[in-house]
Amino acid sequence: MMFFPHVLLCFFVLVGCSREGGSLPLSKNQKIAYSPPSETLEAESFSEFAPSTLLMVPGYTQFYPAKQLKVFEKRYRFAPQQEATLIYSFKMREGFEFVKGGKLPGLGGGTATTGCDPVDPEGWSMRFMWHRKGKAVIYAYHQDRENYCGDNWDIGSFTIGTRHTLQQYIRINTPGRKDGILKVWRDGVLVLSRSDVRYRGNVSTNTALVDRFLRSTFYGGSDISWAPSKVTSIDFGDFRVFAGSPDKMN
């Protein structure tokens, strides 16, 4: 049976799921996204909102071949929030190769800047990323970037064969001020806490709030040096997005 590179991240209950251009209603304490852990899925069993296994094959990175980018990355929009919490689990299966690194899902807002785009006062993103030897980071696109292609904020490391749980809490900053909050838990342990993030610039109060779930998982990077030498896979599950902070979740 032939496998194809693919990632399918969420099975939405309680409310519908939306691609870019739609919206998801979201209220305090409301769980909007959920997916149970998955076993291996063959290509024929894929459906748009099924549990997910990502299969990545030799030579595939973010831009090679370019036609595969849409498979590895989608953006889902929900009703704008001052604060929101994302939780999910994943496991890099035995034989996984870290190579130079790759992306994992996270939250964003407004134009949800990614991809080495210039700083935009109306957009930001906070995805996760793995690097060489499993180094784990928040891959941060914010108003005070030190690196043109995003900053890397250390959160420890990932281990092949271990199911990890990631939790990300974001409270948006006052427009233009360095008072945004970011907290990250890895496997239940608080590994990053900041209260000085300038997610958005000098914009209106209702601009660039927390309103995007960024479904990003791919090697890269922008050239074949980031690609694995063989087929590798990651299992995803338990996707949940909440309005509010972790202590307000159901």
PDB file of C-alpha atoms in Angstrom:
ATOM      1  CA  MET A   1       0.000   0.000   0.000  1.00  0.00           C
ATOM      2  CA  MET A   2       1.423   3.378  -0.978  1.00  0.00           C
ATOM      3  CA  PHE A   3       1.387   6.198   1.581  1.00  0.00           C
ATOM      4  CA  PHE A   4       1.205   9.875   0.753  1.00  0.00           C
ATOM      5  CA  PRO A   5       2.495  12.887   2.714  1.00  0.00           C
ATOM      6  CA  HIS A   6      -0.534  14.367   4.419  1.00  0.00           C
ATOM      7  CA  VAL A   7      -1.609  15.959   7.647  1.00  0.00           C
ATOM      8  CA  LEU A   8      -5.163  16.123   8.930  1.00  0.00           C
ATOM      9  CA  LEU A   9      -5.374  17.796  12.265  1.00  0.00           C
ATOM     10  CA  CYS A  10      -8.838  18.270  13.638  1.00  0.00           C
ATOM     11  CA  PHE A  11     -12.242  16.744  14.050  1.00  0.00           C
ATOM     12  CA  PHE A  12     -14.454  19.585  15.222  1.00  0.00           C
ATOM     13  CA  VAL A  13     -17.417  19.050  17.498  1.00  0.00           C
ATOM     14  CA  LEU A  14     -19.914  21.433  19.085  1.00  0.00           C
ATOM     15  CA  VAL A  15     -19.335  23.938  16.285  1.00  0.00           C
ATOM     16  CA  GLY A  16     -18.208  23.721  12.676  1.00  0.00           C
ATOM     17  CA  CYS A  17     -14.678  23.871  11.360  1.00  0.00           C
ATOM     18  CA  SER A  18     -13.612  26.713   9.107  1.00  0.00           C
ATOM     19  CA  ARG A  19     -10.885  27.269   6.579  1.00  0.00           C
ATOM     20  CA  GLU A  20      -9.524  30.751   5.843  1.00  0.00           C
ATOM     21  CA  GLY A  21     -12.427  33.028   5.086  1.00  0.00           C
ATOM     22  CA  GLY A  22     -14.847  31.474   7.580  1.00  0.00           C
ATOM     23  CA  SER A  23     -15.109  31.806  11.315  1.00  0.00           C
ATOM     24  CA  LEU A  24     -15.718  29.718  14.401  1.00  0.00           C
ATOM     25  CA  PRO A  25     -17.908  31.056  17.208  1.00  0.00           C
ATOM     26  CA  LEU A  26     -16.008  30.990  20.477  1.00  0.00           C
ATOM     27  CA  SER A  27     -17.127  31.865  23.986  1.00  0.00           C
ATOM     28  CA  LYS A  28     -15.548  31.655  27.418  1.00  0.00           C
ATOM     29  CA  ASN A  29     -14.704  28.089  28.452  1.00  0.00           C
ATOM     30  CA  GLN A  30     -16.068  26.647  25.194  1.00  0.00           C
ATOM     31  CA  LYS A  31     -14.116  23.738  23.750  1.00  0.00           C
ATOM     32  CA  ILE A  32     -14.069  24.118  19.984  1.00  0.00           C
ATOM     33  CA  ALA A  33     -11.649  21.512  18.696  1.00  0.00           C
ATOM     34  CA  TYR A  34     -10.979  17.891  19.518  1.00  0.00           C
ATOM     35  CA  SER A  35      -9.330  14.892  17.899  1.00  0.00           C
ATOM     36  CA  PRO A  36      -8.590  11.519  19.493  1.00  0.00           C
ATOM     37  CA  PRO A  37      -5.119   9.995  19.168  1.00  0.00           C
ATOM     38  CA  SER A  38      -4.704   8.091  15.907  1.00  0.00           C
ATOM     39  CA  GLU A  39      -3.070   4.971  14.606  1.00  0.00           C
ATOM     40  CA  THR A  40      -1.603   4.674  11.127  1.00  0.00           C
ATOM     41  CA  LEU A  41      -3.972   5.917   8.438  1.00  0.00           C
ATOM     42  CA  GLU A  42      -3.623   4.753   4.876  1.00  0.00           C
ATOM     43  CA  ALA A  43      -4.142   7.268   2.091  1.00  0.00           C
ATOM     44  CA  GLU A  44      -7.568   5.888   1.199  1.00  0.00           C
ATOM     45  CA  SER A  45      -8.867   6.461   4.730  1.00  0.00           C
ATOM     46  CA  PHE A  46      -8.080  10.178   4.866  1.00  0.00           C
ATOM     47  CA  SER A  47     -11.047  12.495   5.290  1.00  0.00           C
ATOM     48  CA  GLU A  48     -10.836  16.217   5.897  1.00  0.00           C
ATOM     49  CA  PHE A  49     -11.367  16.210   9.653  1.00  0.00           C
ATOM     50  CA  ALA A  50     -10.214  12.714  10.633  1.00  0.00           C
ATOM     51  CA  PRO A  51      -7.621  11.888  13.281  1.00  0.00           C
ATOM     52  CA  SER A  52      -4.239  12.412  11.769  1.00  0.00           C
ATOM     53  CA  THR A  53      -0.967  10.781  10.936  1.00  0.00           C
ATOM     54  CA  LEU A  54       1.527  12.806   8.926  1.00  0.00           C
ATOM     55  CA  LEU A  55       3.761  10.897   6.548  1.00  0.00           C
ATOM     56  CA  MET A  56       6.762  12.796   5.189  1.00  0.00           C
ATOM     57  CA  VAL A  57       8.805  11.349   2.376  1.00  0.00           C
ATOM     58  CA  PRO A  58      12.350  11.906   1.095  1.00  0.00           C
ATOM     59  CA  GLY A  59      12.795  15.173  -0.761  1.00  0.00           C
ATOM     60  CA  TYR A  60       9.691  16.873   0.642  1.00  0.00           C
ATOM     61  CA  THR A  61      10.155  20.162   2.470  1.00  0.00           C
ATOM     62  CA  GLN A  62       8.106  23.330   2.653  1.00  0.00           C
ATOM     63  CA  PHE A  63       8.886  24.356  -0.897  1.00  0.00           C
ATOM     64  CA  TYR A  64       9.963  21.133  -2.598  1.00  0.00           C
ATOM     65  CA  PRO A  65       7.895  20.342  -4.497  1.00  0.00           C
ATOM     66  CA  ALA A  66       5.918  23.581  -4.076  1.00  0.00           C
ATOM     67  CA  LYS A  67       2.609  21.919  -4.930  1.00  0.00           C
ATOM     68  CA  GLN A  68       2.786  19.990  -1.634  1.00  0.00           C
ATOM     69  CA  LEU A  69       2.766  23.108   0.573  1.00  0.00           C
ATOM     70  CA  LYS A  70      -1.029  23.210   0.727  1.00  0.00           C
ATOM     71  CA  VAL A  71      -1.005  19.657   2.095  1.00  0.00           C
ATOM     72  CA  PHE A  72       1.251  20.557   4.996  1.00  0.00           C
ATOM     73  CA  GLU A  73      -0.227  23.901   6.030  1.00  0.00           C
ATOM     74  CA  LYS A  74      -3.720  25.321   6.502  1.00  0.00           C
ATOM     75  CA  ARG A  75      -5.130  28.132   8.589  1.00  0.00           C
ATOM     76  CA  TYR A  76      -8.369  27.909  10.532  1.00  0.00           C
ATOM     77  CA  ARG A  77     -10.053  31.048  11.797  1.00  0.00           C
ATOM     78  CA  PHE A  78     -12.194  31.458  14.907  1.00  0.00           C
ATOM     79  CA  ALA A  79     -13.921  34.442  16.520  1.00  0.00           C
ATOM     80  CA  PRO A  80     -11.263  36.953  17.693  1.00  0.00           C
ATOM     81  CA  GLN A  81     -10.222  36.640  21.345  1.00  0.00           C
ATOM     82  CA  GLN A  82      -8.165  38.685  23.757  1.00  0.00           C
ATOM     83  CA  GLU A  83      -6.782  35.397  25.102  1.00  0.00           C
ATOM     84  CA  ALA A  84      -6.906  31.753  24.025  1.00  0.00           C
ATOM     85  CA  THR A  85      -5.338  28.395  24.855  1.00  0.00           C
ATOM     86  CA  LEU A  86      -4.314  25.633  22.440  1.00  0.00           C
ATOM     87  CA  ILE A  87      -3.616  22.056  23.556  1.00  0.00           C
ATOM     88  CA  TYR A  88      -2.636  19.013  21.485  1.00  0.00           C
ATOM     89  CA  SER A  89      -0.525  15.876  21.603  1.00  0.00           C
ATOM     90  CA  PHE A  90       1.800  14.281  19.080  1.00  0.00           C
ATOM     91  CA  LYS A  91       4.321  11.480  18.737  1.00  0.00           C
ATOM     92  CA  MET A  92       7.245  11.272  16.359  1.00  0.00           C
ATOM     93  CA  ARG A  93       7.330   7.614  15.413  1.00  0.00           C
ATOM     94  CA  GLU A  94      10.405   5.424  15.640  1.00  0.00           C
ATOM     95  CA  GLY A  95      12.701   6.166  12.725  1.00  0.00           C
ATOM     96  CA  PHE A  96      11.810   9.857  12.658  1.00  0.00           C
ATOM     97  CA  GLU A  97      14.656  12.120  11.525  1.00  0.00           C
ATOM     98  CA  PHE A  98      15.043  15.606  13.010  1.00  0.00           C
ATOM     99  CA  VAL A  99      17.386  16.728  10.205  1.00  0.00           C
ATOM    100  CA  LYS A 100      17.626  20.552  10.477  1.00  0.00           C
ATOM    101  CA  GLY A 101      14.118  21.145  11.770  1.00  0.00           C
ATOM    102  CA  GLY A 102      10.454  21.529  10.965  1.00  0.00           C
ATOM    103  CA  LYS A 103       7.197  23.189  11.982  1.00  0.00           C
ATOM    104  CA  LEU A 104       4.419  22.192  14.385  1.00  0.00           C
ATOM    105  CA  PRO A 105       0.992  23.831  14.874  1.00  0.00           C
ATOM    106  CA  GLY A 106       0.374  26.950  16.948  1.00  0.00           C
ATOM    107  CA  LEU A 107      -1.798  30.052  17.266  1.00  0.00           C
ATOM    108  CA  GLY A 108      -1.732  33.281  15.309  1.00  0.00           C
ATOM    109  CA  GLY A 109      -3.654  36.477  14.736  1.00  0.00           C
ATOM    110  CA  GLY A 110      -4.554  39.033  12.086  1.00  0.00           C
ATOM    111  CA  THR A 111      -2.446  38.446   8.984  1.00  0.00           C
ATOM    112  CA  ALA A 112      -0.654  35.692  10.947  1.00  0.00           C
ATOM    113  CA  THR A 113       2.812  36.546   9.656  1.00  0.00           C
ATOM    114  CA  THR A 114       5.002  33.553   8.732  1.00  0.00           C
ATOM    115  CA  GLY A 115       7.445  32.500   6.026  1.00  0.00           C
ATOM    116  CA  CYS A 116      10.113  35.192   6.483  1.00  0.00           C
ATOM    117  CA  ASP A 117       7.552  37.896   5.701  1.00  0.00           C
ATOM    118  CA  PRO A 118       8.389  41.414   6.958  1.00  0.00           C
ATOM    119  CA  VAL A 119       7.124  42.545  10.356  1.00  0.00           C
ATOM    120  CA  ASP A 120       3.460  43.488  10.024  1.00  0.00           C
ATOM    121  CA  PRO A 121       1.742  45.517  12.770  1.00  0.00           C
ATOM    122  CA  GLU A 122      -1.479  43.682  11.909  1.00  0.00           C
ATOM    123  CA  GLY A 123      -0.177  40.134  12.230  1.00  0.00           C
ATOM    124  CA  TRP A 124       1.796  37.634  14.305  1.00  0.00           C
ATOM    125  CA  SER A 125       2.212  33.872  14.827  1.00  0.00           C
ATOM    126  CA  MET A 126       3.483  31.517  17.531  1.00  0.00           C
ATOM    127  CA  ARG A 127       3.988  28.052  16.077  1.00  0.00           C
ATOM    128  CA  PHE A 128       6.117  25.319  17.594  1.00  0.00           C
ATOM    129  CA  MET A 129       9.195  23.926  15.864  1.00  0.00           C
ATOM    130  CA  TRP A 130      11.707  21.127  16.275  1.00  0.00           C
ATOM    131  CA  HIS A 131      15.402  21.538  15.426  1.00  0.00           C
ATOM    132  CA  ARG A 132      18.489  19.333  15.259  1.00  0.00           C
ATOM    133  CA  LYS A 133      18.658  16.588  17.888  1.00  0.00           C
ATOM    134  CA  GLY A 134      15.078  17.330  18.962  1.00  0.00           C
ATOM    135  CA  LYS A 135      15.588  20.854  20.294  1.00  0.00           C
ATOM    136  CA  ALA A 136      12.108  22.350  20.819  1.00  0.00           C
ATOM    137  CA  VAL A 137      11.210  26.016  20.404  1.00  0.00           C
ATOM    138  CA  ILE A 138       8.425  28.503  19.959  1.00  0.00           C
ATOM    139  CA  TYR A 139       8.924  29.877  16.462  1.00  0.00           C
ATOM    140  CA  ALA A 140       7.922  33.492  17.091  1.00  0.00           C
ATOM    141  CA  TYR A 141       6.836  36.110  14.563  1.00  0.00           C
ATOM    142  CA  HIS A 142       6.223  39.284  16.577  1.00  0.00           C
ATOM    143  CA  GLN A 143       6.862  43.026  16.345  1.00  0.00           C
ATOM    144  CA  ASP A 144      10.365  42.941  17.856  1.00  0.00           C
ATOM    145  CA  ARG A 145      11.922  40.108  15.893  1.00  0.00           C
ATOM    146  CA  GLU A 146      15.674  39.775  16.209  1.00  0.00           C
ATOM    147  CA  ASN A 147      15.780  37.393  13.245  1.00  0.00           C
ATOM    148  CA  TYR A 148      14.124  38.212   9.937  1.00  0.00           C
ATOM    149  CA  CYS A 149      12.777  34.660   9.595  1.00  0.00           C
ATOM    150  CA  GLY A 150      11.400  34.399  13.123  1.00  0.00           C
ATOM    151  CA  ASP A 151      12.862  34.038  16.607  1.00  0.00           C
ATOM    152  CA  ASN A 152      13.419  30.745  18.424  1.00  0.00           C
ATOM    153  CA  TRP A 153      12.422  30.662  22.087  1.00  0.00           C
ATOM    154  CA  ASP A 154      13.682  27.541  23.820  1.00  0.00           C
ATOM    155  CA  ILE A 155      11.196  25.129  25.444  1.00  0.00           C
ATOM    156  CA  GLY A 156      13.450  22.095  25.917  1.00  0.00           C
ATOM    157  CA  SER A 157      13.428  19.066  23.619  1.00  0.00           C
ATOM    158  CA  PHE A 158      11.284  16.412  21.959  1.00  0.00           C
ATOM    159  CA  THR A 159      12.006  12.671  22.044  1.00  0.00           C
ATOM    160  CA  ILE A 160      11.303  10.239  19.222  1.00  0.00           C
ATOM    161  CA  GLY A 161       8.792   7.592  20.261  1.00  0.00           C
ATOM    162  CA  THR A 162       7.356   9.654  23.132  1.00  0.00           C
ATOM    163  CA  ARG A 163       3.858  11.147  23.036  1.00  0.00           C
ATOM    164  CA  HIS A 164       4.269  14.800  23.983  1.00  0.00           C
ATOM    165  CA  THR A 165       1.559  17.225  25.012  1.00  0.00           C
ATOM    166  CA  LEU A 166       1.913  20.912  24.166  1.00  0.00           C
ATOM    167  CA  GLN A 167      -0.141  23.708  25.679  1.00  0.00           C
ATOM    168  CA  GLN A 168       0.107  27.315  24.542  1.00  0.00           C
ATOM    169  CA  TYR A 169      -1.622  30.270  26.224  1.00  0.00           C
ATOM    170  CA  ILE A 170      -1.642  33.697  24.604  1.00  0.00           C
ATOM    171  CA  ARG A 171      -3.036  36.982  25.871  1.00  0.00           C
ATOM    172  CA  ILE A 172      -2.778  39.682  23.240  1.00  0.00           C
ATOM    173  CA  ASN A 173      -0.856  42.873  24.005  1.00  0.00           C
ATOM    174  CA  THR A 174      -2.268  46.359  24.298  1.00  0.00           C
ATOM    175  CA  PRO A 175      -1.718  47.845  20.821  1.00  0.00           C
ATOM    176  CA  GLY A 176       1.919  48.891  20.498  1.00  0.00           C
ATOM    177  CA  ARG A 177       2.891  47.900  24.049  1.00  0.00           C
ATOM    178  CA  LYS A 178       5.175  45.110  25.265  1.00  0.00           C
ATOM    179  CA  ASP A 179       2.639  43.568  27.607  1.00  0.00           C
ATOM    180  CA  GLY A 180       1.440  40.464  25.740  1.00  0.00           C
ATOM    181  CA  ILE A 181       1.553  37.175  27.643  1.00  0.00           C
ATOM    182  CA  LEU A 182       2.839  33.830  26.377  1.00  0.00           C
ATOM    183  CA  LYS A 183       2.949  30.669  28.463  1.00  0.00           C
ATOM    184  CA  VAL A 184       3.942  27.226  27.207  1.00  0.00           C
ATOM    185  CA  TRP A 185       3.668  23.863  28.932  1.00  0.00           C
ATOM    186  CA  ARG A 186       5.460  20.768  27.585  1.00  0.00           C
ATOM    187  CA  ASP A 187       4.130  17.520  29.043  1.00  0.00           C
ATOM    188  CA  GLY A 188       2.431  19.418  31.856  1.00  0.00           C
ATOM    189  CA  VAL A 189       5.508  21.413  32.882  1.00  0.00           C
ATOM    190  CA  LEU A 190       5.655  25.183  32.438  1.00  0.00           C
ATOM    191  CA  VAL A 191       8.704  25.719  30.215  1.00  0.00           C
ATOM    192  CA  LEU A 192       8.229  29.307  29.001  1.00  0.00           C
ATOM    193  CA  SER A 193       6.553  32.333  30.538  1.00  0.00           C
ATOM    194  CA  ARG A 194       6.778  35.830  29.084  1.00  0.00           C
ATOM    195  CA  SER A 195       4.801  38.983  29.765  1.00  0.00           C
ATOM    196  CA  ASP A 196       6.646  41.309  27.390  1.00  0.00           C
ATOM    197  CA  VAL A 197       5.540  40.122  23.952  1.00  0.00           C
ATOM    198  CA  ARG A 198       4.522  42.769  21.415  1.00  0.00           C
ATOM    199  CA  TYR A 199       2.368  40.581  19.200  1.00  0.00           C
ATOM    200  CA  ARG A 200       0.799  43.508  17.320  1.00  0.00           C
ATOM    201  CA  GLY A 201       1.854  47.059  16.612  1.00  0.00           C
ATOM    202  CA  ASN A 202       0.039  50.377  16.874  1.00  0.00           C
ATOM    203  CA  VAL A 203      -3.290  49.207  15.524  1.00  0.00           C
ATOM    204  CA  SER A 204      -6.918  49.451  16.610  1.00  0.00           C
ATOM    205  CA  THR A 205      -8.022  47.524  19.680  1.00  0.00           C
ATOM    206  CA  ASN A 206      -9.914  44.931  17.632  1.00  0.00           C
ATOM    207  CA  THR A 207      -7.117  44.281  15.119  1.00  0.00           C
ATOM    208  CA  ALA A 208      -4.828  41.206  15.201  1.00  0.00           C
ATOM    209  CA  LEU A 209      -6.462  39.500  18.161  1.00  0.00           C
ATOM    210  CA  VAL A 210      -5.992  35.749  18.717  1.00  0.00           C
ATOM    211  CA  ASP A 211      -8.048  34.320  15.833  1.00  0.00           C
ATOM    212  CA  ARG A 212      -6.035  31.703  13.928  1.00  0.00           C
ATOM    213  CA  PHE A 213      -5.168  28.033  14.408  1.00  0.00           C
ATOM    214  CA  LEU A 214      -2.134  27.425  12.186  1.00  0.00           C
ATOM    215  CA  ARG A 215      -1.980  23.814  11.072  1.00  0.00           C
ATOM    216  CA  SER A 216       1.675  23.677  10.091  1.00  0.00           C
ATOM    217  CA  THR A 217       3.737  20.507   9.996  1.00  0.00           C
ATOM    218  CA  PHE A 218       6.544  20.064   7.517  1.00  0.00           C
ATOM    219  CA  TYR A 219      10.327  19.903   7.251  1.00  0.00           C
ATOM    220  CA  GLY A 220      11.873  23.247   6.470  1.00  0.00           C
ATOM    221  CA  GLY A 221      13.263  25.522   5.766  1.00  0.00           C
ATOM    222  CA  SER A 222      13.260  26.231   2.072  1.00  0.00           C
ATOM    223  CA  ASP A 223      15.562  23.730   0.397  1.00  0.00           C
ATOM    224  CA  ILE A 224      16.148  20.003   0.177  1.00  0.00           C
ATOM    225  CA  SER A 225      18.839  20.048   2.886  1.00  0.00           C
ATOM    226  CA  TRP A 226      15.987  20.086   5.419  1.00  0.00           C
ATOM    227  CA  ALA A 227      14.333  16.957   4.004  1.00  0.00           C
ATOM    228  CA  PRO A 228      14.454  13.476   5.600  1.00  0.00           C
ATOM    229  CA  SER A 229      16.290  10.619   3.904  1.00  0.00           C
ATOM    230  CA  LYS A 230      13.307   8.268   4.261  1.00  0.00           C
ATOM    231  CA  VAL A 231       9.596   8.253   5.023  1.00  0.00           C
ATOM    232  CA  THR A 232       8.943   9.576   8.530  1.00  0.00           C
ATOM    233  CA  SER A 233       5.701  10.031  10.450  1.00  0.00           C
ATOM    234  CA  ILE A 234       4.105  11.998  13.287  1.00  0.00           C
ATOM    235  CA  ASP A 235       0.830  11.084  15.000  1.00  0.00           C
ATOM    236  CA  PHE A 236      -1.379  13.971  16.149  1.00  0.00           C
ATOM    237  CA  GLY A 237      -4.383  13.979  18.447  1.00  0.00           C
ATOM    238  CA  ASP A 238      -6.390  15.668  21.198  1.00  0.00           C
ATOM    239  CA  PHE A 239      -6.589  19.075  19.504  1.00  0.00           C
ATOM    240  CA  ARG A 240      -8.457  21.591  21.649  1.00  0.00           C
ATOM    241  CA  VAL A 241      -8.714  25.372  21.484  1.00  0.00           C
ATOM    242  CA  PHE A 242     -10.294  27.332  24.326  1.00  0.00           C
ATOM    243  CA  ALA A 243     -11.240  30.946  24.784  1.00  0.00           C
ATOM    244  CA  GLY A 244      -9.534  32.302  27.876  1.00  0.00           C
ATOM    245  CA  SER A 245      -6.691  31.119  30.071  1.00  0.00           C
ATOM    246  CA  PRO A 246      -5.981  27.516  31.170  1.00  0.00           C
ATOM    247  CA  ASP A 247      -7.582  28.026  34.579  1.00  0.00           C
ATOM    248  CA  LYS A 248     -10.883  28.867  32.843  1.00  0.00           C
ATOM    249  CA  MET A 249     -11.024  25.727  30.706  1.00  0.00           C
ATOM    250  CA  ASN A 250     -13.619  22.994  31.172  1.00  0.00           C
TER     251      ASN A 250
END
